[in-house]
Amino acid sequence: MADDSLDLHFSFFKHLLGFYKENRGRIKTHYRDLSKKFLAFNDPENATAFLRVPQYEALEIYIFLKEFLDNKPVHEVFKEWYTREGKFENRREIGLADDEQLELIDRFREEDYEKIFRQIKAQARQYPNYIFALTMGTGKTILMATCIFYEFILANKFPKDPKYCHNALVFAPDRTVLQSLKEIQTFEMTKVVPPEYVNFLNQRVQFHFLEEAGTSLNTLDRSRFNLIISNTQKIILKKQHKNKTEAERLFGSGKPTFEPKSVYAQAEDLYSFDKPDSEADLSTNQRFEKLRRLEQLGIFVDEAHHAFGTNLKKDVGAAKDKRVTSLRNTIDILAKCLEDTGTRVVACYNFTGTPYVGKEVLPEVVYAYGLQEAINKEYLKKVSLHSYTATQNEEFISVAITNFLKATEGLRPEGMLPKLAFFAPTIDDLRLQLRPAVEKELAKHGISSDSILVNVGDPKLTTNDEIREFNALDTPRSEKQFILLVNKGREGWNCRSLFGVGLFRKPKSKIFVLQATMRCLRQIGDVQHTGQVYLSHENLQILNDELKQNFRITSADFENAGSKKQRVQVRVVPPPRTIKLRRIKRQFKMEPKEPRKGIDLELMKADRDKYRLLHYQQEGISAEAAKKQKSGTPEDLSYIRDQRQFSEITLVAEISRYLNKQCLGIQPILASTKEGTDGILKAVNEFNELLYDWVIPRLFREFYDITPEEKTEEYEIELIKVPERGYYEVSADNDKIVRNTDTMAEGIDPKRSFHLDTYCFDSNPERDLFWKLLQDDQIKQVYFTGMLTHGQTDFFIQYIDPESHTVRSYYPDFLFQKEDDTYVIVEVKGEHQMDDPVVKAKQEFAEQTATASGMTYRMIGGKEVISGYSKLFS
C-alpha cells in the first residue's frame, strides 16, 4: 500500500540539485558558451564574484532548466528523472544528507510515484512554472535581476531560440514590495554581468516602473528588452460580478449623461473586458493589452506567497474556488493571448521565502534555501528570543528597551545606529499606549524622544518628513533608533540596521509574528551580529507554530542557528612573509595579411560522417543481434535535419561576422577558391557545421597570421596583505581553528609558521596535514594559504576554466619550504574531486607555475594525508 504522506513530504528539488551537482561537468557540455561564461563570472569561487552561494546555486538551477532541460515543465522533468529517460538516462542514486523521508528513489513504489506525479501535474499550466524558495535576506531581488539580464543577453545572441525571454514582467504583491523592486533598476549590473555585455544592456533595456495608479504602459508593439515592474493589482484582470443598476449607470461614471459618446464607448471595441469603473481600471486593461503585444515574455513573481501560509496555494493558482480571479488566472489568460498572436510566455518564475504550505511541499519548487541554513552560513543575523509572561504594556516596553540598549551598547555597524521596532495592532494602540510608554522609558535612560519615528500610513500621524526619515533609516546620518509601526512588518521592508523587534499584543494574523520577527535578521557588516526579538509568551507560541509550518524548524532551532561557527579576528604576524614567484604570460599576436587567390579549402577531405543522422536497426537484444546491427548498413536520414539554407549574400555576411572583414573583401575570395562560391554553398547547405568547423577556420588562416609569444615574469609577492583595520574577519568551526598560542604550537619556532596568528581550516584533513608538516624536521617553514581567497593575498595561480574558457584565480592550500630551500605547493582535495575537469585545470596551470618558479606542486587526497604523506617530498 502506498504511503499517504509521500506527497506531503517528498522534496523533488533536493534530488534535482543532487543530480546537478553529481553531473555538473557533463551537464555543462550541453550549455552555450555564453551561459558557461555567465556562470563562471558569477561563481563564488572567484574573488571578485558578487553573488552569494544560494543565489549562485539558484542561478545554476535556472540555467540548468533552460539549457539542459529546455524549459520543460516540472512534471515532465520529474517523470524523466524517475523513469531514467531523456537527459536523466543512466542517472545513479544520490543519498540526501538531511532527514528527508525519501533518501533514495528505490524506496518508493510505482503507486507512490504516480501519486507524486499527479500532484505535480495538477499544477501544470500551458507554460513552464517554477518556484525558487529562498529565505528572506538571501537576495531574491538581485537573483531575479541577474536572471533577467542573462535572458536578455542570450535572447540578443540567439533571437530565434524560443527558450529565451525577449521581455520580462516582474510582479510585486503590494506597494511595499514594489518599492523594494526598484533595486532591479538601480542595481549596478556590472557586479553580475560580464563587462563586455554591460553596454548592450544599458543601451537596450527599457525599464517601465508602474508605480502610480492610472500610469499607462508605453511599450512599442513587438519590441524587445522591456523590463516591466508592476504591482499585481495594476495588471490583474478585474471581473464585474453583477450588472449595474440604472442609478449606478447614471451616477457611477461621474461623466455627463448627455455626451453623445463617452471615452469608454470609444474604446469598447479595443478592450474585450467589462467597461471599467474608473480611469484606473481603463489603465489596467491598457497595460494588459500592451503586454499582449510583446513577444517571448518571461514572468517573474516576487514574494509569490503574498503572505506566508495557506495563501500561497491560492496565489500560485492551486485554489479550488473558481470565483477567485487570481494573479495566476491573469497570467494564464495572458499566455493564451500571446499564443494566439504567435508568441508565448516563455516561463513563469516564482520567488518565495519557503517551499512549504502548511504540511505540504509545493510541487513545483526547483530550488530552496532555508532559514536555518542561511543563519548558519552567516547570510542572516543570529537571533536571540526573549519572551515574557504576565507583563503589562509599560513593563514589556521597559524590559525590552533596557535589554536592547545593553545588547547593542557601543555598536554602530557601517556607521549606522542599531534600531528597535515596535509593532502595534492598531493606530489607536500606537497613539494612546505604545508611544507614551516608549517616551517614558527613553526618558529614564536619558534618550530624547526625537529618536522615535512613527510610520503607520496615516498622513495625520506620519508626515512627509517622517516618511523621508523612514526611507533613510539605513544611512549613517539617521539618528532615529526606535521605530513605531502599524502593519509594516510584512515583506518588502528591508532595513539592515534593524537589530530588534518587539511584539507584545497578539496580531490579527498569526503569520505577522513570523514576518515581523524576520525583519531584524538582515545581515550588516562583515561580522555576524545577533537580532533581538521581544515577544509575549503567547506570541512566542505562535512563532514556534509558524516556524514549524513554514521552515520545518522550532523556535529552539531558530535561536541556536549559527552557534556552531565562531567568528575569529585574524591578524598578520610581523614581519610580512614574501616569496618570489614566476608567472608565465602567453600572448597570441594576430597580424592581418593579404589573402591568396585560388585557395583550396579541401572540402572533399572534410569528414562529413560525423554530421550525418544515421538510423541503425537491431532485431533483438542478444550479442548476435548486436553483431549483425554493427555489420549492417545504416539508413542515412540526414535529409530530415533542420539545416539553414544559405544564399551567396547570407554566406558572405555570416563569414564576415566571424572574420571581422567587410563583405566586399570576402566575396571575391570565395569566388576565386577552387571550390567556387557554388561549391561552398552546396557543402555548407548540406551540413551547416562545415561552415564553422572547416570553412571559416581555413579562411581565418588566410586573412591572419597568428604568432604565439611566451614571457616569464618574476614577482616578489606578499603571502598576506596587511588589512587597513588591522585584522580580517573569518568564520570557522571551533574544531578547525588553530592559533599560534595553542598548546600544540608551544615550543615551535615562530619563524617556521603562522604568518597569521590564527589559521581557520575548511576540513579535518587540512588541519591534520598542517600539524604533521609543522612537526616534520625536513621542513623549514610551512604556511596555510587557502583560507583567504578574496584578494587578501597575491599568492594565487591563474588558470583557464575548461567549462567557461575564462581566466580565473586559484588559491592553493599550503606552501612549505624544505631544508634545501626549495618550495612545495600543496592542495588537499577530496578523492571524489580529483578527476573533476576544473580541478585538473588548476593542477595543470599550478604545475606550470611551480616548474617555472623552481618549485614543486603536489595534490593529495584527504584520505592520503597520513598514508600518502611521503609523496609530498618525492
mmCIF file of N, CA and C in Angstrom, residues 538-649:
data_model
loop_
_atom_site.group_PDB
_atom_site.id
_atom_site.type_symbol
_atom_site.label_atom_id
_atom_site.label_comp_id
_atom_site.label_asym_id
_atom_site.label_seq_id
_atom_site.Cartn_x
_atom_site.Cartn_y
_atom_site.Cartn_z
ATOM 1 N N GLU A 538 2.542 34.300 24.511
ATOM 2 C CA GLU A 538 1.567 33.838 23.521
ATOM 3 C C GLU A 538 2.119 33.985 22.104
ATOM 4 N N ASN A 539 2.752 35.111 21.837
ATOM 5 C CA ASN A 539 3.319 35.322 20.512
ATOM 6 C C ASN A 539 4.496 34.379 20.236
ATOM 7 N N LEU A 540 5.237 33.982 21.289
ATOM 8 C CA LEU A 540 6.312 33.021 21.106
ATOM 9 C C LEU A 540 5.752 31.669 20.669
ATOM 10 N N GLN A 541 4.623 31.271 21.242
ATOM 11 C CA GLN A 541 3.985 30.026 20.823
ATOM 12 C C GLN A 541 3.526 30.105 19.372
ATOM 13 N N ILE A 542 3.005 31.264 18.990
ATOM 14 C CA ILE A 542 2.594 31.457 17.590
ATOM 15 C C ILE A 542 3.809 31.369 16.672
ATOM 16 N N LEU A 543 4.904 32.012 17.082
ATOM 17 C CA LEU A 543 6.125 31.975 16.282
ATOM 18 C C LEU A 543 6.608 30.543 16.105
ATOM 19 N N ASN A 544 6.564 29.761 17.154
ATOM 20 C CA ASN A 544 7.017 28.376 17.076
ATOM 21 C C ASN A 544 6.170 27.587 16.079
ATOM 22 N N ASP A 545 4.855 27.791 16.118
ATOM 23 C CA ASP A 545 3.960 27.094 15.183
ATOM 24 C C ASP A 545 4.244 27.508 13.742
ATOM 25 N N GLU A 546 4.462 28.798 13.518
ATOM 26 C CA GLU A 546 4.707 29.284 12.154
ATOM 27 C C GLU A 546 6.061 28.811 11.626
ATOM 28 N N LEU A 547 7.052 28.736 12.500
ATOM 29 C CA LEU A 547 8.358 28.218 12.080
ATOM 30 C C LEU A 547 8.254 26.752 11.667
ATOM 31 N N LYS A 548 7.467 25.979 12.394
ATOM 32 C CA LYS A 548 7.285 24.567 12.044
ATOM 33 C C LYS A 548 6.586 24.432 10.694
ATOM 34 N N GLN A 549 5.562 25.251 10.459
ATOM 35 C CA GLN A 549 4.784 25.143 9.230
ATOM 36 C C GLN A 549 5.560 25.628 8.018
ATOM 37 N N ASN A 550 6.327 26.699 8.184
ATOM 38 C CA ASN A 550 6.947 27.347 7.029
ATOM 39 C C ASN A 550 8.405 26.973 6.802
ATOM 40 N N PHE A 551 9.103 26.513 7.862
ATOM 41 C CA PHE A 551 10.527 26.206 7.693
ATOM 42 C C PHE A 551 10.937 24.861 8.280
ATOM 43 N N ARG A 552 9.981 24.136 8.853
ATOM 44 C CA ARG A 552 10.263 22.827 9.444
ATOM 45 C C ARG A 552 11.307 22.910 10.556
ATOM 46 N N ILE A 553 11.299 23.994 11.303
ATOM 47 C CA ILE A 553 12.194 24.126 12.450
ATOM 48 C C ILE A 553 11.391 24.642 13.630
ATOM 49 N N THR A 554 11.937 24.496 14.829
ATOM 50 C CA THR A 554 11.302 25.004 16.040
ATOM 51 C C THR A 554 11.956 26.319 16.439
ATOM 52 N N SER A 555 11.385 26.991 17.420
ATOM 53 C CA SER A 555 11.982 28.236 17.895
ATOM 54 C C SER A 555 13.350 27.979 18.522
ATOM 55 N N ALA A 556 13.542 26.791 19.099
ATOM 56 C CA ALA A 556 14.859 26.445 19.659
ATOM 57 C C ALA A 556 15.889 26.296 18.534
ATOM 58 N N ASP A 557 15.497 25.636 17.433
ATOM 59 C CA ASP A 557 16.396 25.526 16.278
ATOM 60 C C ASP A 557 16.735 26.910 15.733
ATOM 61 N N PHE A 558 15.709 27.740 15.679
ATOM 62 C CA PHE A 558 15.851 29.104 15.168
ATOM 63 C C PHE A 558 16.875 29.877 15.993
ATOM 64 N N GLU A 559 16.761 29.771 17.311
ATOM 65 C CA GLU A 559 17.640 30.539 18.196
ATOM 66 C C GLU A 559 19.057 29.971 18.218
ATOM 67 N N ASN A 560 19.181 28.649 18.030
ATOM 68 C CA ASN A 560 20.510 28.023 18.086
ATOM 69 C C ASN A 560 21.251 28.079 16.760
ATOM 70 N N ALA A 561 20.564 28.488 15.696
ATOM 71 C CA ALA A 561 21.199 28.530 14.381
ATOM 72 C C ALA A 561 22.387 29.492 14.405
ATOM 73 N N GLY A 562 23.447 29.086 13.760
ATOM 74 C CA GLY A 562 24.634 29.934 13.670
ATOM 75 C C GLY A 562 25.598 29.754 14.823
ATOM 76 N N SER A 563 25.197 28.998 15.839
ATOM 77 C CA SER A 563 26.043 28.896 17.034
ATOM 78 C C SER A 563 27.216 27.934 16.847
ATOM 79 N N LYS A 564 27.206 27.108 15.778
ATOM 80 C CA LYS A 564 28.274 26.134 15.575
ATOM 81 C C LYS A 564 29.561 26.791 15.087
ATOM 82 N N LYS A 565 29.456 27.925 14.458
ATOM 83 C CA LYS A 565 30.638 28.586 13.912
ATOM 84 C C LYS A 565 31.072 29.732 14.817
ATOM 85 N N GLN A 566 32.355 29.941 14.827
ATOM 86 C CA GLN A 566 32.923 31.005 15.650
ATOM 87 C C GLN A 566 33.511 32.074 14.726
ATOM 88 N N ARG A 567 33.229 33.320 15.058
ATOM 89 C CA ARG A 567 33.785 34.427 14.288
ATOM 90 C C ARG A 567 35.143 34.783 14.876
ATOM 91 N N VAL A 568 36.166 34.821 14.024
ATOM 92 C CA VAL A 568 37.542 34.977 14.505
ATOM 93 C C VAL A 568 38.158 36.217 13.865
ATOM 94 N N GLN A 569 38.864 36.984 14.661
ATOM 95 C CA GLN A 569 39.668 38.088 14.138
ATOM 96 C C GLN A 569 41.079 37.571 13.888
ATOM 97 N N VAL A 570 41.478 37.605 12.620
ATOM 98 C CA VAL A 570 42.773 37.075 12.207
ATOM 99 C C VAL A 570 43.717 38.239 11.929
ATOM 100 N N ARG A 571 44.879 38.235 12.590
ATOM 101 C CA ARG A 571 45.844 39.331 12.446
ATOM 102 C C ARG A 571 47.145 38.831 11.803
ATOM 103 N N VAL A 572 47.777 39.720 11.066
ATOM 104 C CA VAL A 572 49.051 39.405 10.421
ATOM 105 C C VAL A 572 50.155 39.432 11.463
ATOM 106 N N VAL A 573 51.016 38.400 11.443
ATOM 107 C CA VAL A 573 52.150 38.322 12.370
ATOM 108 C C VAL A 573 53.382 38.878 11.654
ATOM 109 N N PRO A 574 53.979 39.949 12.178
ATOM 110 C CA PRO A 574 55.178 40.504 11.523
ATOM 111 C C PRO A 574 56.372 39.569 11.729
ATOM 112 N N PRO A 575 57.384 39.664 10.859
ATOM 113 C CA PRO A 575 57.421 40.524 9.672
ATOM 114 C C PRO A 575 56.629 39.906 8.524
ATOM 115 N N PRO A 576 56.216 40.714 7.536
ATOM 116 C CA PRO A 576 55.473 40.173 6.391
ATOM 117 C C PRO A 576 56.311 39.145 5.636
ATOM 118 N N ARG A 577 55.714 37.998 5.283
ATOM 119 C CA ARG A 577 56.414 36.956 4.533
ATOM 120 C C ARG A 577 56.274 37.220 3.031
ATOM 121 N N THR A 578 57.384 37.120 2.322
ATOM 122 C CA THR A 578 57.363 37.306 0.870
ATOM 123 C C THR A 578 58.069 36.137 0.202
ATOM 124 N N ILE A 579 57.672 35.838 -1.014
ATOM 125 C CA ILE A 579 58.353 34.829 -1.822
ATOM 126 C C ILE A 579 58.433 35.334 -3.257
ATOM 127 N N LYS A 580 59.337 34.748 -4.023
ATOM 128 C CA LYS A 580 59.452 35.084 -5.436
ATOM 129 C C LYS A 580 58.743 34.017 -6.256
ATOM 130 N N LEU A 581 57.919 34.487 -7.163
ATOM 131 C CA LEU A 581 57.119 33.592 -7.978
ATOM 132 C C LEU A 581 57.243 34.005 -9.435
ATOM 133 N N ARG A 582 57.452 33.030 -10.307
ATOM 134 C CA ARG A 582 57.500 33.312 -11.741
ATOM 135 C C ARG A 582 56.168 32.906 -12.368
ATOM 136 N N ARG A 583 55.646 33.815 -13.137
ATOM 137 C CA ARG A 583 54.396 33.536 -13.830
ATOM 138 C C ARG A 583 54.626 33.576 -15.336
ATOM 139 N N ILE A 584 54.030 32.614 -16.002
ATOM 140 C CA ILE A 584 54.178 32.518 -17.456
ATOM 141 C C ILE A 584 53.053 33.299 -18.114
ATOM 142 N N LYS A 585 53.445 34.231 -18.953
ATOM 143 C CA LYS A 585 52.476 35.065 -19.655
ATOM 144 C C LYS A 585 52.482 34.693 -21.131
ATOM 145 N N ARG A 586 51.379 34.160 -21.612
ATOM 146 C CA ARG A 586 51.270 33.770 -23.013
ATOM 147 C C ARG A 586 50.360 34.742 -23.757
ATOM 148 N N GLN A 587 50.825 35.166 -24.903
ATOM 149 C CA GLN A 587 50.038 36.034 -25.761
ATOM 150 C C GLN A 587 50.084 35.505 -27.181
ATOM 151 N N PHE A 588 49.047 35.813 -27.923
ATOM 152 C CA PHE A 588 48.980 35.433 -29.321
ATOM 153 C C PHE A 588 48.797 36.699 -30.140
ATOM 154 N N LYS A 589 49.757 36.964 -30.966
ATOM 155 C CA LYS A 589 49.764 38.176 -31.771
ATOM 156 C C LYS A 589 49.121 37.878 -33.125
ATOM 157 N N MET A 590 48.123 38.653 -33.457
ATOM 158 C CA MET A 590 47.392 38.439 -34.696
ATOM 159 C C MET A 590 47.732 39.554 -35.684
ATOM 160 N N GLU A 591 48.292 39.168 -36.814
ATOM 161 C CA GLU A 591 48.683 40.131 -37.839
ATOM 162 C C GLU A 591 47.861 39.888 -39.109
ATOM 163 N N PRO A 592 47.155 40.920 -39.594
ATOM 164 C CA PRO A 592 46.404 40.735 -40.853
ATOM 165 C C PRO A 592 47.346 40.594 -42.036
ATOM 166 N N LYS A 593 46.898 39.842 -43.028
ATOM 167 C CA LYS A 593 47.704 39.675 -44.236
ATOM 168 C C LYS A 593 46.779 39.629 -45.452
ATOM 169 N N GLU A 594 47.359 39.766 -46.607
ATOM 170 C CA GLU A 594 46.585 39.764 -47.839
ATOM 171 C C GLU A 594 46.303 38.312 -48.237
ATOM 172 N N PRO A 595 45.063 37.915 -48.353
ATOM 173 C CA PRO A 595 44.751 36.520 -48.680
ATOM 174 C C PRO A 595 45.124 36.170 -50.118
ATOM 175 N N ARG A 596 45.489 34.925 -50.322
ATOM 176 C CA ARG A 596 45.811 34.454 -51.653
ATOM 177 C C ARG A 596 44.535 34.213 -52.453
ATOM 178 N N LYS A 597 44.643 34.298 -53.732
ATOM 179 C CA LYS A 597 43.532 33.909 -54.598
ATOM 180 C C LYS A 597 43.730 32.470 -55.043
ATOM 181 N N GLY A 598 42.622 31.830 -55.337
ATOM 182 C CA GLY A 598 42.699 30.427 -55.745
ATOM 183 C C GLY A 598 42.949 29.481 -54.592
ATOM 184 N N ILE A 599 42.423 29.819 -53.414
ATOM 185 C CA ILE A 599 42.613 28.981 -52.217
ATOM 186 C C ILE A 599 41.902 27.645 -52.410
ATOM 187 N N ASP A 600 42.540 26.591 -51.978
ATOM 188 C CA ASP A 600 41.910 25.267 -51.979
ATOM 189 C C ASP A 600 41.443 24.970 -50.558
ATOM 190 N N LEU A 601 40.127 25.015 -50.322
ATOM 191 C CA LEU A 601 39.578 24.762 -48.983
ATOM 192 C C LEU A 601 39.545 23.274 -48.639
ATOM 193 N N GLU A 602 39.824 22.414 -49.629
ATOM 194 C CA GLU A 602 39.901 20.966 -49.416
ATOM 195 C C GLU A 602 38.627 20.408 -48.777
ATOM 196 N N LEU A 603 37.488 20.903 -49.249
ATOM 197 C CA LEU A 603 36.214 20.464 -48.672
ATOM 198 C C LEU A 603 35.979 18.965 -48.853
ATOM 199 N N MET A 604 36.564 18.370 -49.886
ATOM 200 C CA MET A 604 36.365 16.941 -50.092
ATOM 201 C C MET A 604 37.028 16.102 -48.998
ATOM 202 N N LYS A 605 38.016 16.701 -48.306
ATOM 203 C CA LYS A 605 38.684 15.970 -47.225
ATOM 204 C C LYS A 605 37.932 16.056 -45.895
ATOM 205 N N ALA A 606 36.937 16.937 -45.823
ATOM 206 C CA ALA A 606 36.192 17.113 -44.565
ATOM 207 C C ALA A 606 35.416 15.847 -44.232
ATOM 208 N N ASP A 607 35.456 15.453 -42.982
ATOM 209 C CA ASP A 607 34.744 14.261 -42.514
ATOM 210 C C ASP A 607 33.266 14.598 -42.337
ATOM 211 N N ARG A 608 32.434 14.227 -43.300
ATOM 212 C CA ARG A 608 31.008 14.513 -43.234
ATOM 213 C C ARG A 608 30.233 13.493 -42.404
ATOM 214 N N ASP A 609 30.836 12.327 -42.191
ATOM 215 C CA ASP A 609 30.108 11.258 -41.497
ATOM 216 C C ASP A 609 29.695 11.655 -40.082
ATOM 217 N N LYS A 610 30.529 12.472 -39.421
ATOM 218 C CA LYS A 610 30.199 12.834 -38.039
ATOM 219 C C LYS A 610 29.000 13.781 -37.955
ATOM 220 N N TYR A 611 28.576 14.314 -39.096
ATOM 221 C CA TYR A 611 27.415 15.205 -39.107
ATOM 222 C C TYR A 611 26.148 14.494 -39.575
ATOM 223 N N ARG A 612 26.291 13.259 -40.038
ATOM 224 C CA ARG A 612 25.132 12.567 -40.595
ATOM 225 C C ARG A 612 24.219 12.033 -39.491
ATOM 226 N N LEU A 613 22.931 11.997 -39.793
ATOM 227 C CA LEU A 613 21.945 11.373 -38.914
ATOM 228 C C LEU A 613 21.690 9.976 -39.458
ATOM 229 N N LEU A 614 22.221 8.987 -38.765
ATOM 230 C CA LEU A 614 22.155 7.606 -39.234
ATOM 231 C C LEU A 614 21.188 6.798 -38.386
ATOM 232 N N HIS A 615 20.429 5.945 -39.056
ATOM 233 C CA HIS A 615 19.440 5.107 -38.374
ATOM 234 C C HIS A 615 19.911 3.657 -38.415
ATOM 235 N N TYR A 616 20.120 3.093 -37.239
ATOM 236 C CA TYR A 616 20.505 1.688 -37.124
ATOM 237 C C TYR A 616 19.324 0.908 -36.555
ATOM 238 N N GLN A 617 19.124 -0.285 -37.033
ATOM 239 C CA GLN A 617 18.037 -1.122 -36.531
ATOM 240 C C GLN A 617 18.596 -2.459 -36.108
ATOM 241 N N GLN A 618 18.202 -2.886 -34.912
ATOM 242 C CA GLN A 618 18.683 -4.155 -34.367
ATOM 243 C C GLN A 618 17.497 -5.004 -33.971
ATOM 244 N N GLU A 619 17.473 -6.242 -34.404
ATOM 245 C CA GLU A 619 16.405 -7.167 -34.068
ATOM 246 C C GLU A 619 16.835 -8.002 -32.864
ATOM 247 N N GLY A 620 16.204 -7.748 -31.727
ATOM 248 C CA GLY A 620 16.548 -8.481 -30.522
ATOM 249 C C GLY A 620 17.668 -7.807 -29.743
ATOM 250 N N ILE A 621 17.984 -8.414 -28.574
ATOM 251 C CA ILE A 621 18.980 -7.802 -27.698
ATOM 252 C C ILE A 621 20.166 -8.734 -27.437
ATOM 253 N N SER A 622 20.245 -9.806 -28.200
ATOM 254 C CA SER A 622 21.347 -10.748 -27.993
ATOM 255 C C SER A 622 22.637 -10.200 -28.571
ATOM 256 N N ALA A 623 23.746 -10.817 -28.189
ATOM 257 C CA ALA A 623 25.051 -10.401 -28.703
ATOM 258 C C ALA A 623 25.121 -10.598 -30.215
ATOM 259 N N GLU A 624 24.490 -11.691 -30.704
ATOM 260 C CA GLU A 624 24.495 -11.953 -32.147
ATOM 261 C C GLU A 624 23.725 -10.871 -32.897
ATOM 262 N N ALA A 625 22.610 -10.435 -32.299
ATOM 263 C CA ALA A 625 21.812 -9.366 -32.921
ATOM 264 C C ALA A 625 22.605 -8.077 -32.964
ATOM 265 N N ALA A 626 23.342 -7.795 -31.891
ATOM 266 C CA ALA A 626 24.149 -6.580 -31.858
ATOM 267 C C ALA A 626 25.247 -6.640 -32.908
ATOM 268 N N LYS A 627 25.803 -7.837 -33.098
ATOM 269 C CA LYS A 627 26.862 -8.003 -34.103
ATOM 270 C C LYS A 627 26.318 -7.755 -35.505
ATOM 271 N N LYS A 628 25.124 -8.254 -35.777
ATOM 272 C CA LYS A 628 24.501 -8.037 -37.076
ATOM 273 C C LYS A 628 24.188 -6.567 -37.291
ATOM 274 N N GLN A 629 23.759 -5.916 -36.223
ATOM 275 C CA GLN A 629 23.428 -4.490 -36.323
ATOM 276 C C GLN A 629 24.656 -3.676 -36.686
ATOM 277 N N LYS A 630 25.807 -4.039 -36.125
ATOM 278 C CA LYS A 630 27.045 -3.311 -36.408
ATOM 279 C C LYS A 630 27.518 -3.535 -37.840
ATOM 280 N N SER A 631 27.286 -4.741 -38.325
ATOM 281 C CA SER A 631 27.750 -5.049 -39.676
ATOM 282 C C SER A 631 26.789 -4.593 -40.754
ATOM 283 N N GLY A 632 25.558 -4.247 -40.378
ATOM 284 C CA GLY A 632 24.562 -3.824 -41.349
ATOM 285 C C GLY A 632 24.799 -2.401 -41.829
ATOM 286 N N THR A 633 24.125 -2.052 -42.913
ATOM 287 C CA THR A 633 24.240 -0.705 -43.476
ATOM 288 C C THR A 633 23.173 0.191 -42.869
ATOM 289 N N PRO A 634 23.582 1.281 -42.237
ATOM 290 C CA PRO A 634 22.578 2.169 -41.624
ATOM 291 C C PRO A 634 21.858 2.990 -42.681
ATOM 292 N N GLU A 635 20.679 3.444 -42.307
ATOM 293 C CA GLU A 635 19.901 4.317 -43.187
ATOM 294 C C GLU A 635 20.292 5.767 -42.907
ATOM 295 N N ASP A 636 20.640 6.504 -43.948
ATOM 296 C CA ASP A 636 21.051 7.902 -43.805
ATOM 297 C C ASP A 636 19.807 8.797 -43.813
ATOM 298 N N LEU A 637 19.528 9.415 -42.669
ATOM 299 C CA LEU A 637 18.362 10.302 -42.529
ATOM 300 C C LEU A 637 18.782 11.765 -42.429
ATOM 301 N N SER A 638 19.961 12.072 -42.923
ATOM 302 C CA SER A 638 20.483 13.438 -42.789
ATOM 303 C C SER A 638 19.581 14.465 -43.446
ATOM 304 N N TYR A 639 18.807 14.017 -44.437
ATOM 305 C CA TYR A 639 17.950 14.970 -45.153
ATOM 306 C C TYR A 639 16.849 15.554 -44.281
ATOM 307 N N ILE A 640 16.534 14.904 -43.156
ATOM 308 C CA ILE A 640 15.461 15.436 -42.307
ATOM 309 C C ILE A 640 15.991 16.441 -41.281
ATOM 310 N N ARG A 641 17.325 16.604 -41.206
ATOM 311 C CA ARG A 641 17.881 17.563 -40.261
ATOM 312 C C ARG A 641 17.510 18.980 -40.668
ATOM 313 N N ASP A 642 17.294 19.808 -39.666
ATOM 314 C CA ASP A 642 16.930 21.208 -39.915
ATOM 315 C C ASP A 642 18.201 21.999 -40.199
ATOM 316 N N GLN A 643 18.453 22.290 -41.462
ATOM 317 C CA GLN A 643 19.665 22.992 -41.875
ATOM 318 C C GLN A 643 19.289 24.354 -42.467
ATOM 319 N N ARG A 644 20.036 25.352 -42.097
ATOM 320 C CA ARG A 644 19.837 26.679 -42.680
ATOM 321 C C ARG A 644 20.327 26.666 -44.130
ATOM 322 N N GLN A 645 19.534 27.226 -45.023
ATOM 323 C CA GLN A 645 19.909 27.287 -46.440
ATOM 324 C C GLN A 645 20.481 28.675 -46.736
ATOM 325 N N PHE A 646 21.804 28.712 -46.939
ATOM 326 C CA PHE A 646 22.485 29.971 -47.202
ATOM 327 C C PHE A 646 22.358 30.338 -48.683
ATOM 328 N N SER A 647 22.274 31.640 -48.934
ATOM 329 C CA SER A 647 22.455 32.182 -50.278
ATOM 330 C C SER A 647 23.864 32.778 -50.337
ATOM 331 N N GLU A 648 24.275 33.252 -51.484
ATOM 332 C CA GLU A 648 25.602 33.862 -51.581
ATOM 333 C C GLU A 648 25.711 35.058 -50.634
ATOM 334 N N ILE A 649 24.637 35.853 -50.559
ATOM 335 C CA ILE A 649 24.664 37.051 -49.711
ATOM 336 C C ILE A 649 24.760 36.676 -48.239
#
